[in-house]
GROMACS .gro file of C-alpha atoms in nm:
model
  434
    1ASP     CA    1   9.095 -11.054 -17.139
    2THR     CA    2   9.390 -11.237 -17.204
    3VAL     CA    3   9.302 -11.354 -17.534
    4MET     CA    4   9.156 -10.998 -17.641
    5LYS     CA    5   9.549 -10.864 -17.548
    6ARG     CA    6   9.715 -11.162 -17.700
    7ALA     CA    7   9.539 -11.181 -17.994
    8PRO     CA    8   9.732 -10.971 -18.288
    9ARG     CA    9   9.419 -10.829 -18.458
   10GLU     CA   10   9.067 -10.759 -18.338
   11ILE     CA   11   8.842 -11.026 -18.244
   12ASN     CA   12   8.505 -11.012 -18.281
   13VAL     CA   13   8.285 -11.139 -17.958
   14PHE     CA   14   8.070 -11.324 -18.167
   15SER     CA   15   8.360 -11.543 -18.298
   16ILE     CA   16   8.441 -11.569 -17.912
   17SER     CA   17   8.063 -11.657 -17.870
   18ALA     CA   18   8.077 -11.899 -18.102
   19ILE     CA   19   8.403 -12.077 -17.986
   20ASP     CA   20   8.316 -12.087 -17.646
   21LEU     CA   21   7.995 -12.275 -17.792
   22PHE     CA   22   8.168 -12.500 -18.012
   23CYS     CA   23   8.362 -12.586 -17.624
   24SER     CA   24   8.054 -12.585 -17.444
   25ALA     CA   25   7.824 -12.828 -17.768
   26MET     CA   26   8.169 -13.061 -17.749
   27GLY     CA   27   8.154 -13.075 -17.380
   28THR     CA   28   7.784 -13.151 -17.342
   29PHE     CA   29   7.839 -13.405 -17.671
   30MET     CA   30   8.100 -13.588 -17.426
   31ILE     CA   31   7.837 -13.610 -17.147
   32LEU     CA   32   7.601 -13.737 -17.308
   33THR     CA   33   7.787 -13.990 -17.514
   34PHE     CA   34   7.952 -14.139 -17.284
   35ILE     CA   35   7.722 -14.105 -16.964
   36VAL     CA   36   7.412 -14.015 -16.983
   37LEU     CA   37   7.329 -14.190 -17.288
   38PRO     CA   38   7.454 -14.540 -17.212
   39TYR     CA   39   7.305 -14.472 -16.845
   40TYR     CA   40   6.952 -14.463 -17.007
   41LYS     CA   41   7.076 -14.714 -17.279
   42LYS     CA   42   7.054 -14.964 -16.957
   43GLN     CA   43   6.753 -14.825 -16.863
   44GLY     CA   44   6.598 -14.897 -17.167
   45SER     CA   45   6.476 -14.544 -17.275
   46ASN     CA   46   6.570 -14.248 -17.348
   47PRO     CA   47   6.338 -13.901 -17.262
   48LEU     CA   48   6.580 -13.623 -17.333
   49LEU     CA   49   6.595 -13.748 -17.689
   50GLU     CA   50   6.181 -13.784 -17.687
   51GLU     CA   51   6.106 -13.449 -17.568
   52ASN     CA   52   6.364 -13.324 -17.860
   53LYS     CA   53   6.181 -13.505 -18.149
   54THR     CA   54   5.880 -13.402 -17.955
   55LEU     CA   55   6.030 -13.009 -17.991
   56ILE     CA   56   6.191 -13.076 -18.346
   57THR     CA   57   5.807 -13.158 -18.410
   58LYS     CA   58   5.669 -12.886 -18.319
   59ILE     CA   59   5.843 -12.597 -18.470
   60GLU     CA   60   5.823 -12.865 -18.809
   61SER     CA   61   5.496 -12.795 -18.743
   62LEU     CA   62   5.497 -12.450 -18.691
   63SER     CA   63   5.709 -12.347 -19.001
   64GLN     CA   64   5.436 -12.638 -19.245
   65ARG     CA   65   5.146 -12.369 -19.071
   66THR     CA   66   5.283 -12.088 -19.176
   67ILE     CA   67   5.402 -12.226 -19.533
   68THR     CA   68   5.024 -12.318 -19.501
   69GLN     CA   69   4.872 -11.981 -19.422
   70ASP     CA   70   5.052 -11.811 -19.712
   71SER     CA   71   4.960 -11.973 -19.942
   72GLN     CA   72   4.594 -11.936 -19.816
   73LEU     CA   73   4.710 -11.623 -19.824
   74ASP     CA   74   4.821 -11.599 -20.212
   75THR     CA   75   4.503 -11.760 -20.301
   76LEU     CA   76   4.245 -11.552 -20.110
   77LYS     CA   77   4.432 -11.241 -20.338
   78GLU     CA   78   4.337 -11.448 -20.654
   79GLU     CA   79   3.983 -11.423 -20.559
   80ILE     CA   80   3.955 -11.092 -20.438
   81VAL     CA   81   4.131 -10.996 -20.795
   82HIS     CA   82   3.848 -11.262 -20.982
   83LEU     CA   83   3.579 -11.052 -20.756
   84GLN     CA   84   3.718 -10.674 -20.820
   85ARG     CA   85   3.729 -10.818 -21.244
   86THR     CA   86   3.398 -10.936 -21.160
   87ILE     CA   87   3.212 -10.612 -20.994
   88SER     CA   88   3.424 -10.360 -21.248
   89ASP     CA   89   3.242 -10.601 -21.542
   90LEU     CA   90   2.920 -10.600 -21.375
   91SER     CA   91   2.927 -10.150 -21.320
   92VAL     CA   92   3.024 -10.156 -21.689
   93LEU     CA   93   2.685 -10.360 -21.758
   94LYS     CA   94   2.509 -10.144 -21.575
   95ASN     CA   95   2.574  -9.847 -21.747
   96GLU     CA   96   2.503  -9.970 -22.094
   97LEU     CA   97   2.157 -10.064 -21.940
   98GLU     CA   98   2.162  -9.769 -21.816
   99ILE     CA   99   2.214  -9.598 -22.134
  100GLN     CA  100   1.976  -9.819 -22.287
  101GLN     CA  101   1.684  -9.716 -21.993
  102ASP     CA  102   1.716  -9.344 -22.111
  103SER     CA  103   1.705  -9.414 -22.439
  104THR     CA  104   1.437  -9.594 -22.408
  105GLN     CA  105   1.264  -9.341 -22.166
  106LYS     CA  106   1.321  -9.110 -22.456
  107GLY     CA  107   1.189  -9.331 -22.738
  108ASN     CA  108   0.832  -9.345 -22.515
  109ALA     CA  109   0.826  -9.000 -22.520
  110ASP     CA  110   0.918  -8.906 -22.856
  111LEU     CA  111   0.610  -9.202 -22.942
  112ILE     CA  112   0.351  -8.997 -22.659
  113MET     CA  113   0.459  -8.707 -22.837
  114LYS     CA  114   0.424  -8.797 -23.167
  115ASN     CA  115   0.048  -8.948 -23.078
  116VAL     CA  116  -0.032  -8.593 -22.957
  117GLU     CA  117   0.061  -8.467 -23.295
  118LEU     CA  118  -0.145  -8.726 -23.477
  119THR     CA  119  -0.456  -8.619 -23.282
  120SER     CA  120  -0.409  -8.299 -23.315
  121ARG     CA  121  -0.392  -8.321 -23.763
  122ILE     CA  122  -0.629  -8.554 -23.711
  123ASP     CA  123  -0.891  -8.328 -23.554
  124ILE     CA  124  -0.815  -8.062 -23.765
  125LEU     CA  125  -0.894  -8.278 -24.123
  126GLN     CA  126  -1.210  -8.388 -23.965
  127LYS     CA  127  -1.269  -7.978 -23.864
  128GLN     CA  128  -1.144  -7.919 -24.293
  129LEU     CA  129  -1.409  -8.210 -24.358
  130ALA     CA  130  -1.694  -8.057 -24.186
  131ALA     CA  131  -1.612  -7.710 -24.317
  132LEU     CA  132  -1.593  -7.908 -24.707
  133GLN     CA  133  -1.976  -8.050 -24.615
  134VAL     CA  134  -2.059  -7.692 -24.504
  135ASP     CA  135  -1.995  -7.531 -24.832
  136ILE     CA  136  -2.159  -7.780 -25.074
  137ALA     CA  137  -2.481  -7.768 -24.854
  138LYS     CA  138  -2.403  -7.333 -24.983
  139VAL     CA  139  -2.308  -7.385 -25.361
  140GLU     CA  140  -2.485  -7.161 -25.549
  141PRO     CA  141  -2.479  -7.151 -26.014
  142ASN     CA  142  -2.205  -7.031 -26.172
  143SER     CA  143  -2.250  -6.661 -26.260
  144ARG     CA  144  -1.904  -6.652 -26.482
  145GLY     CA  145  -1.855  -6.764 -26.771
  146LYS     CA  146  -2.116  -7.033 -27.071
  147GLN     CA  147  -2.452  -7.097 -26.765
  148VAL     CA  148  -2.400  -7.439 -26.597
  149SER     CA  149  -2.695  -7.531 -26.448
  150PRO     CA  150  -2.732  -7.552 -26.085
  151GLY     CA  151  -2.761  -8.014 -26.092
  152ASP     CA  152  -2.398  -7.973 -26.267
  153ASP     CA  153  -2.237  -7.826 -26.084
  154ILE     CA  154  -2.297  -7.900 -25.764
  155LEU     CA  155  -2.264  -8.310 -25.877
  156SER     CA  156  -1.907  -8.208 -26.014
  157GLN     CA  157  -1.812  -7.976 -25.701
  158ASN     CA  158  -1.982  -8.318 -25.481
  159THR     CA  159  -1.719  -8.530 -25.719
  160THR     CA  160  -1.418  -8.339 -25.554
  161LEU     CA  161  -1.522  -8.328 -25.253
  162LYS     CA  162  -1.571  -8.664 -25.209
  163ILE     CA  163  -1.206  -8.695 -25.377
  164GLU     CA  164  -1.107  -8.475 -25.141
  165ASN     CA  165  -1.259  -8.678 -24.870
  166ASP     CA  166  -1.129  -9.025 -25.004
  167ASP     CA  167  -0.792  -8.911 -25.009
  168LEU     CA  168  -0.840  -8.806 -24.666
  169GLN     CA  169  -0.966  -9.096 -24.536
  170TYR     CA  170  -0.711  -9.272 -24.711
  171ARG     CA  171  -0.448  -9.024 -24.477
  172LEU     CA  172  -0.682  -9.081 -24.197
  173GLY     CA  173  -0.665  -9.505 -24.203
  174SER     CA  174  -0.278  -9.438 -24.255
  175LEU     CA  175  -0.220  -9.185 -23.987
  176GLU     CA  176  -0.455  -9.471 -23.775
  177THR     CA  177  -0.243  -9.711 -23.846
  178GLU     CA  178   0.104  -9.541 -23.756
  179TYR     CA  179  -0.090  -9.495 -23.426
  180GLN     CA  180  -0.157  -9.847 -23.364
  181GLU     CA  181   0.213  -9.966 -23.471
  182LEU     CA  182   0.349  -9.720 -23.251
  183LEU     CA  183   0.125  -9.800 -22.976
  184LYS     CA  184   0.242 -10.134 -23.044
  185ARG     CA  185   0.659 -10.035 -23.088
  186ASN     CA  186   0.551  -9.882 -22.734
  187GLU     CA  187   0.391 -10.158 -22.513
  188VAL     CA  188   0.702 -10.305 -22.668
  189LEU     CA  189   0.960 -10.056 -22.534
  190GLN     CA  190   0.760 -10.113 -22.195
  191SER     CA  191   0.878 -10.523 -22.236
  192GLU     CA  192   1.177 -10.458 -22.304
  193LYS     CA  193   1.217 -10.194 -22.033
  194ALA     CA  194   1.043 -10.385 -21.785
  195SER     CA  195   1.287 -10.652 -21.857
  196PHE     CA  196   1.580 -10.459 -21.812
  197GLN     CA  197   1.485 -10.314 -21.504
  198ALA     CA  198   1.463 -10.679 -21.398
  199LYS     CA  199   1.773 -10.716 -21.570
  200ILE     CA  200   1.969 -10.419 -21.354
  201ASP     CA  201   1.754 -10.489 -21.017
  202SER     CA  202   1.897 -10.846 -21.043
  203PHE     CA  203   2.221 -10.770 -21.108
  204MET     CA  204   2.270 -10.506 -20.834
  205GLY     CA  205   2.182 -10.814 -20.618
  206GLN     CA  206   2.419 -11.033 -20.716
  207ASN     CA  207   2.665 -10.691 -20.652
  208ALA     CA  208   2.553 -10.654 -20.336
  209ASN     CA  209   2.665 -11.038 -20.329
  210LEU     CA  210   2.957 -11.001 -20.428
  211LYS     CA  211   3.041 -10.716 -20.240
  212GLY     CA  212   2.970 -10.858 -19.950
  213ASP     CA  213   3.200 -11.182 -20.020
  214VAL     CA  214   3.463 -10.950 -20.085
  215ASP     CA  215   3.443 -10.777 -19.753
  216ASN     CA  216   3.422 -11.133 -19.639
  217LEU     CA  217   3.775 -11.232 -19.788
  218ASN     CA  218   3.909 -10.949 -19.706
  219LYS     CA  219   3.854 -11.027 -19.324
  220GLN     CA  220   4.061 -11.358 -19.390
  221VAL     CA  221   4.316 -11.212 -19.537
  222SER     CA  222   4.375 -10.924 -19.241
  223ALA     CA  223   4.282 -11.212 -18.972
  224LEU     CA  224   4.575 -11.477 -19.208
  225ARG     CA  225   4.814 -11.172 -19.235
  226PRO     CA  226   5.103 -11.138 -18.984
  227LYS     CA  227   5.071 -10.887 -18.806
  228ASP     CA  228   5.295 -10.696 -18.558
  229LEU     CA  229   5.424 -10.836 -18.236
  230GLU     CA  230   5.503 -10.648 -17.932
  231ILE     CA  231   5.567 -10.932 -17.622
  232VAL     CA  232   5.702 -10.913 -17.295
  233PHE     CA  233   5.789 -11.233 -17.099
  234VAL     CA  234   5.718 -11.167 -16.732
  235ILE     CA  235   5.929 -11.488 -16.543
  236ASP     CA  236   5.937 -11.654 -16.182
  237THR     CA  237   6.256 -11.590 -16.087
  238THR     CA  238   6.259 -11.781 -15.775
  239SER     CA  239   6.380 -12.130 -15.708
  240SER     CA  240   6.138 -12.346 -15.738
  241MET     CA  241   6.157 -12.213 -16.152
  242SER     CA  242   6.506 -12.364 -16.193
  243ASP     CA  243   6.473 -12.503 -16.510
  244GLN     CA  244   6.231 -12.275 -16.634
  245ILE     CA  245   6.514 -12.028 -16.641
  246GLU     CA  246   6.818 -12.265 -16.765
  247ASP     CA  247   6.578 -12.386 -17.019
  248LEU     CA  248   6.512 -12.009 -17.103
  249LYS     CA  249   6.909 -11.936 -17.129
  250ASP     CA  250   6.992 -12.238 -17.345
  251ASN     CA  251   6.686 -12.128 -17.625
  252ILE     CA  252   6.687 -11.749 -17.624
  253ASP     CA  253   6.798 -11.778 -18.013
  254SER     CA  254   6.549 -12.032 -18.109
  255ILE     CA  255   6.229 -11.844 -17.915
  256ILE     CA  256   6.323 -11.534 -18.110
  257VAL     CA  257   6.334 -11.680 -18.439
  258VAL     CA  258   5.999 -11.886 -18.403
  259LEU     CA  259   5.807 -11.543 -18.316
  260GLN     CA  260   5.993 -11.336 -18.643
  261ARG     CA  261   5.848 -11.615 -18.816
  262VAL     CA  262   5.489 -11.510 -18.754
  263SER     CA  263   5.496 -11.205 -18.683
  264ARG     CA  264   5.552 -10.929 -18.937
  265ASN     CA  265   5.810 -10.722 -18.615
  266LEU     CA  266   5.916 -10.824 -18.300
  267ARG     CA  267   5.974 -10.634 -17.971
  268LEU     CA  268   6.029 -10.825 -17.714
  269GLY     CA  269   6.094 -10.780 -17.278
  270ILE     CA  270   6.162 -10.902 -16.995
  271VAL     CA  271   6.054 -10.864 -16.688
  272GLU     CA  272   6.218 -11.106 -16.332
  273TYR     CA  273   5.991 -11.102 -16.000
  274LYS     CA  274   6.034 -11.278 -15.689
  275ASP     CA  275   5.930 -11.231 -15.377
  276HIS     CA  276   5.896 -10.875 -15.195
  277GLU     CA  277   6.090 -10.988 -14.960
  278ASP     CA  278   6.455 -11.047 -15.173
  279ARG     CA  279   6.648 -10.763 -15.211
  280THR     CA  280   6.548 -10.682 -15.562
  281PRO     CA  281   6.220 -10.786 -15.579
  282VAL     CA  282   6.154 -10.666 -15.943
  283ASN     CA  283   6.400 -10.696 -16.245
  284SER     CA  284   6.319 -10.535 -16.617
  285PHE     CA  285   6.492 -10.531 -16.934
  286PRO     CA  286   6.319 -10.280 -17.172
  287LEU     CA  287   6.042 -10.348 -17.490
  288SER     CA  288   6.274 -10.364 -17.731
  289ALA     CA  289   6.225 -10.328 -18.119
  290ILE     CA  290   6.457 -10.677 -18.277
  291PRO     CA  291   6.649 -10.706 -18.603
  292SER     CA  292   6.541 -11.009 -18.802
  293MET     CA  293   6.745 -11.314 -18.712
  294ARG     CA  294   6.619 -11.532 -19.037
  295THR     CA  295   6.957 -11.732 -19.211
  296GLY     CA  296   7.176 -11.543 -19.323
  297SER     CA  297   7.156 -11.254 -19.108
  298ASN     CA  298   7.402 -11.193 -18.847
  299ALA     CA  299   7.286 -11.242 -18.517
  300PRO     CA  300   7.204 -10.862 -18.387
  301ALA     CA  301   7.387 -10.696 -18.121
  302ILE     CA  302   7.006 -10.641 -17.908
  303LEU     CA  303   7.045 -11.046 -17.831
  304ALA     CA  304   7.423 -10.967 -17.697
  305SER     CA  305   7.180 -10.759 -17.455
  306ILE     CA  306   6.903 -11.023 -17.393
  307ARG     CA  307   7.169 -11.277 -17.355
  308LEU     CA  308   7.381 -11.054 -17.061
  309PHE     CA  309   7.070 -10.954 -16.911
  310LEU     CA  310   6.955 -11.312 -16.873
  311SER     CA  311   7.245 -11.456 -16.744
  312LYS     CA  312   7.221 -11.300 -16.427
  313PHE     CA  313   6.895 -11.436 -16.386
  314GLU     CA  314   6.962 -11.666 -16.008
  315ALA     CA  315   6.712 -11.926 -15.876
  316GLU     CA  316   6.850 -11.953 -15.581
  317PRO     CA  317   6.701 -12.033 -15.180
  318THR     CA  318   6.676 -11.721 -14.939
  319ASN     CA  319   6.579 -11.675 -14.580
  320ARG     CA  320   6.353 -11.413 -14.627
  321ASN     CA  321   6.187 -11.616 -14.902
  322VAL     CA  322   5.979 -11.902 -14.690
  323ASP     CA  323   5.642 -11.875 -14.834
  324ILE     CA  324   5.492 -11.999 -15.119
  325PRO     CA  325   5.355 -11.673 -15.268
  326GLU     CA  326   5.569 -11.469 -15.476
  327ALA     CA  327   5.545 -11.072 -15.610
  328VAL     CA  328   5.306 -11.195 -15.932
  329GLU     CA  329   5.124 -10.817 -15.961
  330LEU     CA  330   5.496 -10.597 -15.973
  331GLY     CA  331   5.629 -10.804 -16.254
  332LEU     CA  332   5.262 -10.801 -16.393
  333ALA     CA  333   5.251 -10.368 -16.317
  334ALA     CA  334   5.627 -10.350 -16.449
  335ALA     CA  335   5.548 -10.554 -16.758
  336ILE     CA  336   5.294 -10.255 -16.809
  337GLN     CA  337   5.477  -9.970 -16.747
  338ASN     CA  338   5.659 -10.060 -17.060
  339GLU     CA  339   5.682  -9.794 -17.379
  340TRP     CA  340   5.442  -9.983 -17.585
  341SER     CA  341   5.288  -9.835 -17.893
  342ARG     CA  342   4.972  -9.641 -17.911
  343ILE     CA  343   4.725  -9.863 -18.094
  344SER     CA  344   4.314  -9.823 -18.116
  345SER     CA  345   4.067 -10.049 -18.053
  346ASN     CA  346   3.982 -10.122 -18.427
  347ASP     CA  347   4.349 -10.195 -18.524
  348GLU     CA  348   4.405 -10.522 -18.603
  349ASP     CA  349   4.803 -10.495 -18.755
  350THR     CA  350   4.933 -10.530 -18.404
  351ILE     CA  351   4.897 -10.777 -18.085
  352GLN     CA  352   5.104 -10.637 -17.778
  353MET     CA  353   5.058 -10.915 -17.491
  354ILE     CA  354   5.213 -11.028 -17.216
  355LEU     CA  355   5.294 -11.397 -17.073
  356ILE     CA  356   5.347 -11.460 -16.754
  357VAL     CA  357   5.576 -11.797 -16.668
  358GLY     CA  358   5.556 -11.927 -16.216
  359ASP     CA  359   5.488 -12.186 -16.015
  360ALA     CA  360   5.274 -11.964 -15.726
  361PRO     CA  361   5.034 -11.729 -15.766
  362ALA     CA  362   4.994 -11.323 -15.546
  363LYS     CA  363   5.039 -11.302 -15.200
  364GLY     CA  364   4.668 -11.329 -15.092
  365PRO     CA  365   4.681 -10.899 -15.048
  366PHE     CA  366   4.820 -10.881 -15.387
  367VAL     CA  367   4.559 -11.145 -15.604
  368GLU     CA  368   4.298 -10.908 -15.604
  369LYS     CA  369   4.526 -10.602 -15.761
  370ALA     CA  370   4.733 -10.829 -16.047
  371PHE     CA  371   4.371 -10.923 -16.137
  372ALA     CA  372   4.309 -10.550 -16.123
  373LEU     CA  373   4.581 -10.485 -16.292
  374ALA     CA  374   4.524 -10.792 -16.623
  375ARG     CA  375   4.190 -10.650 -16.643
  376ASP     CA  376   4.288 -10.265 -16.704
  377TRP     CA  377   4.557 -10.373 -16.935
  378HIS     CA  378   4.332 -10.548 -17.142
  379ASP     CA  379   3.973 -10.347 -17.126
  380GLY     CA  380   3.866 -10.160 -17.405
  381ASN     CA  381   4.118 -10.319 -17.645
  382PRO     CA  382   4.106 -10.639 -17.784
  383ASN     CA  383   4.454 -10.626 -17.912
  384ARG     CA  384   4.585 -10.662 -17.608
  385VAL     CA  385   4.618 -10.970 -17.393
  386VAL     CA  386   4.727 -11.137 -17.037
  387ASN     CA  387   4.800 -11.484 -17.124
  388THR     CA  388   4.962 -11.748 -16.786
  389VAL     CA  389   5.163 -12.058 -16.830
  390TYR     CA  390   5.181 -12.264 -16.499
  391VAL     CA  391   5.452 -12.460 -16.452
  392GLY     CA  392   5.404 -12.612 -16.130
  393PRO     CA  393   5.339 -12.988 -16.094
  394ILE     CA  394   4.860 -13.008 -16.162
  395GLY     CA  395   4.642 -13.080 -15.885
  396SER     CA  396   4.863 -13.028 -15.641
  397ALA     CA  397   4.781 -12.694 -15.600
  398ILE     CA  398   4.438 -12.599 -15.761
  399GLY     CA  399   4.469 -12.261 -15.583
  400THR     CA  400   4.753 -12.165 -15.779
  401GLN     CA  401   4.631 -12.292 -16.112
  402THR     CA  402   4.293 -12.107 -16.036
  403PHE     CA  403   4.507 -11.802 -15.989
  404PHE     CA  404   4.665 -11.826 -16.337
  405LYS     CA  405   4.328 -11.915 -16.500
  406THR     CA  406   4.184 -11.655 -16.295
  407LEU     CA  407   4.448 -11.367 -16.417
  408ALA     CA  408   4.444 -11.508 -16.837
  409GLN     CA  409   4.089 -11.407 -16.791
  410GLU     CA  410   4.040 -11.101 -16.651
  411GLY     CA  411   4.376 -11.061 -16.942
  412GLY     CA  412   4.176 -11.193 -17.213
  413GLY     CA  413   4.439 -11.405 -17.284
  414LYS     CA  414   4.518 -11.801 -17.278
  415TYR     CA  415   4.594 -11.991 -16.932
  416SER     CA  416   4.782 -12.307 -17.048
  417THR     CA  417   5.021 -12.588 -16.866
  418ALA     CA  418   5.378 -12.707 -16.929
  419GLN     CA  419   5.313 -12.925 -17.152
  420TYR     CA  420   5.651 -12.921 -17.283
  421LYS     CA  421   5.972 -12.766 -17.180
  422LEU     CA  422   5.969 -12.387 -17.154
  423ILE     CA  423   6.007 -12.308 -17.492
  424GLY     CA  424   5.723 -12.499 -17.633
  425ASN     CA  425   5.520 -12.384 -17.346
  426ILE     CA  426   5.580 -12.002 -17.536
  427LEU     CA  427   5.563 -12.075 -17.867
  428ASP     CA  428   5.225 -12.222 -17.824
  429SER     CA  429   5.073 -11.951 -17.532
  430VAL     CA  430   5.189 -11.725 -17.784
  431LEU     CA  431   5.061 -11.850 -18.137
  432TYR     CA  432   4.694 -11.903 -17.993
  433GLY     CA  433   4.735 -11.505 -17.909
  434LEU     CA  434   4.788 -11.464 -18.263
   0.00000   0.00000   0.00000
């Protein structure tokens, strides 16, 4: 307040935050340099540096994974374009083959009609020949002009008829030859038709295979495509979780940046839960859209609200909380009550995730209620999942680990243990769900 009053002009809240952060960083640097590091140097090891190296390696691996997925996405898109062009070429060739088939069928029909006409003409000529032969038999002596001997007249008519008959036989032979050629041509056309049909069947089979390949590639592209991510962190904020709470406060900016790199649009909510006997067993920050925080972007105003909400987390023991189990089911119920986007079970572009982080199970009477809430949340929609992260000691609380495992199974999600600091556990669990 004093700084705000004395300032000659308005001071941006983020500028003050930057100064505070710089001072805090310098103080931390001095402590690490003159107290912590000399101590660990004497001890011969530096677990903080090793842990930071592990986290840096994890984030670099995540960034490399994103780059690799982008490259795979580009390659698959190029393959889809190539396959679509091939399908287009096959469609054109199919149309040409169908046109040729229609032309062949039409030519075949014309040949059949011509064959019928030739057969009819042959029948007519044969009838005419038979009629001429009958006329020859009935020829009488020529009564006009000079007398002609019956033998000469018949011989003359017979010669004429023979010439006509030879002409008809020649024409009949020509027609027969043409008919045979037409039959041969028809056989060739039938063979070509069968060949074209085989090619059409082959192309249809290739087309079906290509469509199957395109469908598979589309599925692969859909799997690689960044999704919309809606996530609510459900955190146990009792005294045993003090380290994880401070880790969350210190790294919330980094968590949001990484989540934005692996998702298309990000909505984030936070729920803290304690014990049933505490004055406020559950406290929530509503699911909210987070604008881009990529390099070069200003920190969104919503981030200040999230930091303020986290700053009020207090992991202090109370006399009221005398047992180990906590109000897990209340935290899960509060997360479910957020205003989630309406998505269908076939929506492959959105993931809705509830991530529960804790070291203690629900109380006995409420264990089944927690399982039922997770099961109902996931039931019928594979895009809604409940992931769990157990941050307690491994092997010392088998019942607790079983509770968190079962809770994730009922919610269709992933169970994991505290292999890293909280930021690493959160990112590992979320990326597995994507």
